[in-house]
PDB file of C-alpha atoms in Angstrom:
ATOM      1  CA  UNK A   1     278.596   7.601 139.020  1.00  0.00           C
ATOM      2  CA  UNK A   2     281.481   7.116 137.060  1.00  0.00           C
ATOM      3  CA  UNK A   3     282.835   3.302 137.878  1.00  0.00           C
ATOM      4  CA  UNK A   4     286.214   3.291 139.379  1.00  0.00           C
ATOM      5  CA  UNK A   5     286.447   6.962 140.471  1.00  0.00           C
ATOM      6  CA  UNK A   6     284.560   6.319 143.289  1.00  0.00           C
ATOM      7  CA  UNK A   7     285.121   3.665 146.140  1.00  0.00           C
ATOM      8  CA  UNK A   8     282.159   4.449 148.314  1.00  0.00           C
ATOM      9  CA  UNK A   9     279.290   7.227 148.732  1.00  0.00           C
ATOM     10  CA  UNK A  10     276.439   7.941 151.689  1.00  0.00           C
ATOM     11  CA  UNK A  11     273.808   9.787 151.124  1.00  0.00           C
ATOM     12  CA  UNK A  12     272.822  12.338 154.028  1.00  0.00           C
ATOM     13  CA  UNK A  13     269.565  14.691 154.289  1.00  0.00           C
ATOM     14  CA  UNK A  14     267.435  13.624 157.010  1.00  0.00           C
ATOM     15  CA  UNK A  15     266.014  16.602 158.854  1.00  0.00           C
ATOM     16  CA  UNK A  16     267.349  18.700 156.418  1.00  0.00           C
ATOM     17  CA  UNK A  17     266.018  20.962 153.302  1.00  0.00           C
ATOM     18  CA  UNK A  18     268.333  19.724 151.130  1.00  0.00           C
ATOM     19  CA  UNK A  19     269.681  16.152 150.139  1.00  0.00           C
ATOM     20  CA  UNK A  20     273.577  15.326 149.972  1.00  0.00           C
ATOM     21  CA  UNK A  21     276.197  13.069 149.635  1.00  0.00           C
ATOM     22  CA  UNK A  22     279.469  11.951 150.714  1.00  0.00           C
ATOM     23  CA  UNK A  23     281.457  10.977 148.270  1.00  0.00           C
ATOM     24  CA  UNK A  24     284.960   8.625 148.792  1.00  0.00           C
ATOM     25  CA  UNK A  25     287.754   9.068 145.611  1.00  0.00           C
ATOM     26  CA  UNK A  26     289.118   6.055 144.350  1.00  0.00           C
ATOM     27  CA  UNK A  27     292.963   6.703 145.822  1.00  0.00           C
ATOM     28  CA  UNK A  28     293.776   7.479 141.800  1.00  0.00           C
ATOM     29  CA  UNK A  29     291.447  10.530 141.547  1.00  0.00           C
ATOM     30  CA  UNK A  30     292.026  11.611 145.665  1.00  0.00           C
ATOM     31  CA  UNK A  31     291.998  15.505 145.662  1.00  0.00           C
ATOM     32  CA  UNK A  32     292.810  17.679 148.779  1.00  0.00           C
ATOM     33  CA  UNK A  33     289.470  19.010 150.431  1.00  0.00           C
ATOM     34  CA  UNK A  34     290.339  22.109 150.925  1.00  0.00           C
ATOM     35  CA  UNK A  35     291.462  22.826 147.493  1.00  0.00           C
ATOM     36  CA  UNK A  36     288.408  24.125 145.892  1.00  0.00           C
ATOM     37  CA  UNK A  37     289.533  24.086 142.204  1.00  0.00           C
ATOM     38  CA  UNK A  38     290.324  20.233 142.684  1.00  0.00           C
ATOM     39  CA  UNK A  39     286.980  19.800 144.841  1.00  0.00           C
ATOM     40  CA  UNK A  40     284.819  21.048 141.877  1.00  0.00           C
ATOM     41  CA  UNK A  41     287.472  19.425 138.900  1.00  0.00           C
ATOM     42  CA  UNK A  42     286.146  16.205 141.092  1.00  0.00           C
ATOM     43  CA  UNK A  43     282.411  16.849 141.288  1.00  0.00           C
ATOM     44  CA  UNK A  44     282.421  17.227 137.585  1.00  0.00           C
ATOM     45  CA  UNK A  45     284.028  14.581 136.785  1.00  0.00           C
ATOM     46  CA  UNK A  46     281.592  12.147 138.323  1.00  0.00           C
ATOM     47  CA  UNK A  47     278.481  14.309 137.379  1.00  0.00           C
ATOM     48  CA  UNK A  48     278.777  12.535 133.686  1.00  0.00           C
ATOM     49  CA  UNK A  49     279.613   8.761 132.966  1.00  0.00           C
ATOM     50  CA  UNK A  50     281.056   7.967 129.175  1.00  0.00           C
ATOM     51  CA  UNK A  51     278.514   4.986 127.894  1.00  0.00           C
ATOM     52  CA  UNK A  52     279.027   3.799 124.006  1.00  0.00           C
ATOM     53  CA  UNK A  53     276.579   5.268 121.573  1.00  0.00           C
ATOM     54  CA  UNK A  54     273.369   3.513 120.453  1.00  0.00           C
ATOM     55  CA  UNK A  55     274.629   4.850 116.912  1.00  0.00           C
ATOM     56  CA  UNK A  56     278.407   4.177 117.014  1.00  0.00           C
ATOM     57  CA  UNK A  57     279.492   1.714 119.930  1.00  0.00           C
ATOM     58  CA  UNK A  58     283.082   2.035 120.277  1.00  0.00           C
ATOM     59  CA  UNK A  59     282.302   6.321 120.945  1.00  0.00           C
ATOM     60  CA  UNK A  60     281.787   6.603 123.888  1.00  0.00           C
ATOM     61  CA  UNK A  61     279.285   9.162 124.974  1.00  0.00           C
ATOM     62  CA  UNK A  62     279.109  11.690 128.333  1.00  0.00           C
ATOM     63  CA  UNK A  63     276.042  11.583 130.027  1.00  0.00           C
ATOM     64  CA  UNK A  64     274.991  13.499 133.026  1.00  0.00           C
ATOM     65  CA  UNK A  65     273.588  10.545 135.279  1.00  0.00           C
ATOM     66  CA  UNK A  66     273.206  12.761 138.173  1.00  0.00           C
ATOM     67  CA  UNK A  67     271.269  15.139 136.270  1.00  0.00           C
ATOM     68  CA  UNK A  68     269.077  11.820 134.764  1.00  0.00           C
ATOM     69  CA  UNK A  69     268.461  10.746 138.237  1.00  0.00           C
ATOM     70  CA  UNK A  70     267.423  14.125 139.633  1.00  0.00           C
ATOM     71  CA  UNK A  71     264.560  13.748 136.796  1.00  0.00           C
ATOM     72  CA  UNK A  72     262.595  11.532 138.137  1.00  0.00           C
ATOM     73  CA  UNK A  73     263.299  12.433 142.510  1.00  0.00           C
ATOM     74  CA  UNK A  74     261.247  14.633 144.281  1.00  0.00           C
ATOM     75  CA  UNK A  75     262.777  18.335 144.425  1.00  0.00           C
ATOM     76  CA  UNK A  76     263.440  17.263 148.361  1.00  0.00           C
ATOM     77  CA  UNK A  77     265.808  14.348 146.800  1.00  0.00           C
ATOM     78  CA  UNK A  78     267.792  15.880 144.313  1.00  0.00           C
ATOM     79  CA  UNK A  79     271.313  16.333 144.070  1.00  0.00           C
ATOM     80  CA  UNK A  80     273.167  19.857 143.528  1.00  0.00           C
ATOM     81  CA  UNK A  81     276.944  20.070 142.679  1.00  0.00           C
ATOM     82  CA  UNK A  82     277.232  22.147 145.932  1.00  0.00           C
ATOM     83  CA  UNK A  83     275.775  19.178 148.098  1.00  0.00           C
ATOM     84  CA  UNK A  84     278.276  16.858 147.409  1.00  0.00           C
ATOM     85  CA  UNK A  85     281.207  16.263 150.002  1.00  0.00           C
ATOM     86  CA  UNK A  86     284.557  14.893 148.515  1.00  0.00           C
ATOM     87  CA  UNK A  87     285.779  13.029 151.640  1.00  0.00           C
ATOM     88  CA  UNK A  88     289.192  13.511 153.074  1.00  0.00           C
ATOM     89  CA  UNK A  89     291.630  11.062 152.221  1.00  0.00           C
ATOM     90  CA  UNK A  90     292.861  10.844 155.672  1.00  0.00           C
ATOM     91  CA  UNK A  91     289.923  10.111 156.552  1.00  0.00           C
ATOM     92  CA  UNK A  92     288.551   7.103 154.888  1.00  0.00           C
ATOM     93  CA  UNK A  93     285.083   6.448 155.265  1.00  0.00           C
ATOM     94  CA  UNK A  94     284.428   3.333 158.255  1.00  0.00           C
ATOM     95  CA  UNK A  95     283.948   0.057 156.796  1.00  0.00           C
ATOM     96  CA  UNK A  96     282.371  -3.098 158.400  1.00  0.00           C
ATOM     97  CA  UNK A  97     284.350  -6.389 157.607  1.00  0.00           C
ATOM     98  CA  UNK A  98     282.360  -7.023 154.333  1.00  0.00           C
ATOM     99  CA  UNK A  99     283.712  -3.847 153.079  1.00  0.00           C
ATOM    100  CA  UNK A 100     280.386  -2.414 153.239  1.00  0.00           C
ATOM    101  CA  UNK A 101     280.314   1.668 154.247  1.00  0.00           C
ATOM    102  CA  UNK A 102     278.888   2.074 157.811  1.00  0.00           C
ATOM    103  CA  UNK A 103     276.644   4.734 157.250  1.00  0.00           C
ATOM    104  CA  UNK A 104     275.581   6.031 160.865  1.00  0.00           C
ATOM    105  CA  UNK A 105     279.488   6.095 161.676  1.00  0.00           C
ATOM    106  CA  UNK A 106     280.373   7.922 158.379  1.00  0.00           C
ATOM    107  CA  UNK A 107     277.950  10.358 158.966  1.00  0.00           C
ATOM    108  CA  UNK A 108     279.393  10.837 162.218  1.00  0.00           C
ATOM    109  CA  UNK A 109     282.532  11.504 161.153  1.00  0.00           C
ATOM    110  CA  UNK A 110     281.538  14.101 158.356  1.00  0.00           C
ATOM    111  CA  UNK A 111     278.912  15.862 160.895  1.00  0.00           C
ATOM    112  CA  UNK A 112     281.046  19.157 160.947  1.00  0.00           C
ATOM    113  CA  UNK A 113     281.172  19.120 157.347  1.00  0.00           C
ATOM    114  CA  UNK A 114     277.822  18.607 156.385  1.00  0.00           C
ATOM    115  CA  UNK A 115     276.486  21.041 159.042  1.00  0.00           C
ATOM    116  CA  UNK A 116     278.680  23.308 157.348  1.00  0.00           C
ATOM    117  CA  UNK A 117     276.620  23.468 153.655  1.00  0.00           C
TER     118      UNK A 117
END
């Protein structure tokens, strides 16, 4: 993902069809969840990182890592647009004291939203 947009992520999918993830702005690029316009300006944004070009370094290049990842999971694994959640910035994902993202408790706290895809 784009480094510095995002300040944590969980993935979710267990029991499911489909995989997800949860996905926590950086404060800079926080959008309002239920602003659909800002939700999908967001998932686009960290759908491609810039990297310099083999053939002129200091151009940078987009390239759809998401897209490059989904290549080589299982169709049960991959990652659609749709499937990511742009957490709320009220509600910040739970941390433990290493600053790690406690998964089981994030989850927890997203349930309504990811029973809602």
């Amino acid at each position: 993902m784009s480094s510095g947009m995002v300040t944590g992520a969980v993935m979710f999918g267990r029991g499911r069809n489909q995989s997800g993830i949860l996905i926590e702005p950086h404060p800079d690029y926080a959008v309002d969840p239920k602003d659909e316009i800002a939700i999908a300006g967001f998932r686009n944004k960290i759908w491609y990182v810039n990297t310099p070009s083999f053939e002129t370094f200091d151009v940078p290049v987009r390239r759809p890592v998401v897209e490059e990842a989904n290549d080589s999971a299982p169709g049960f694994a991959r990652i659609f647009k749709e499937m990511i959640i742009v957490t709320d910035p009220a509600r910040p994902l739970p941390r433990a004291a290493k600053s790690t993202v406690l998964r089981k408790l994030a989850l927890a706290e997203y349930q309504k939203e990811i029973e809602g895809l």
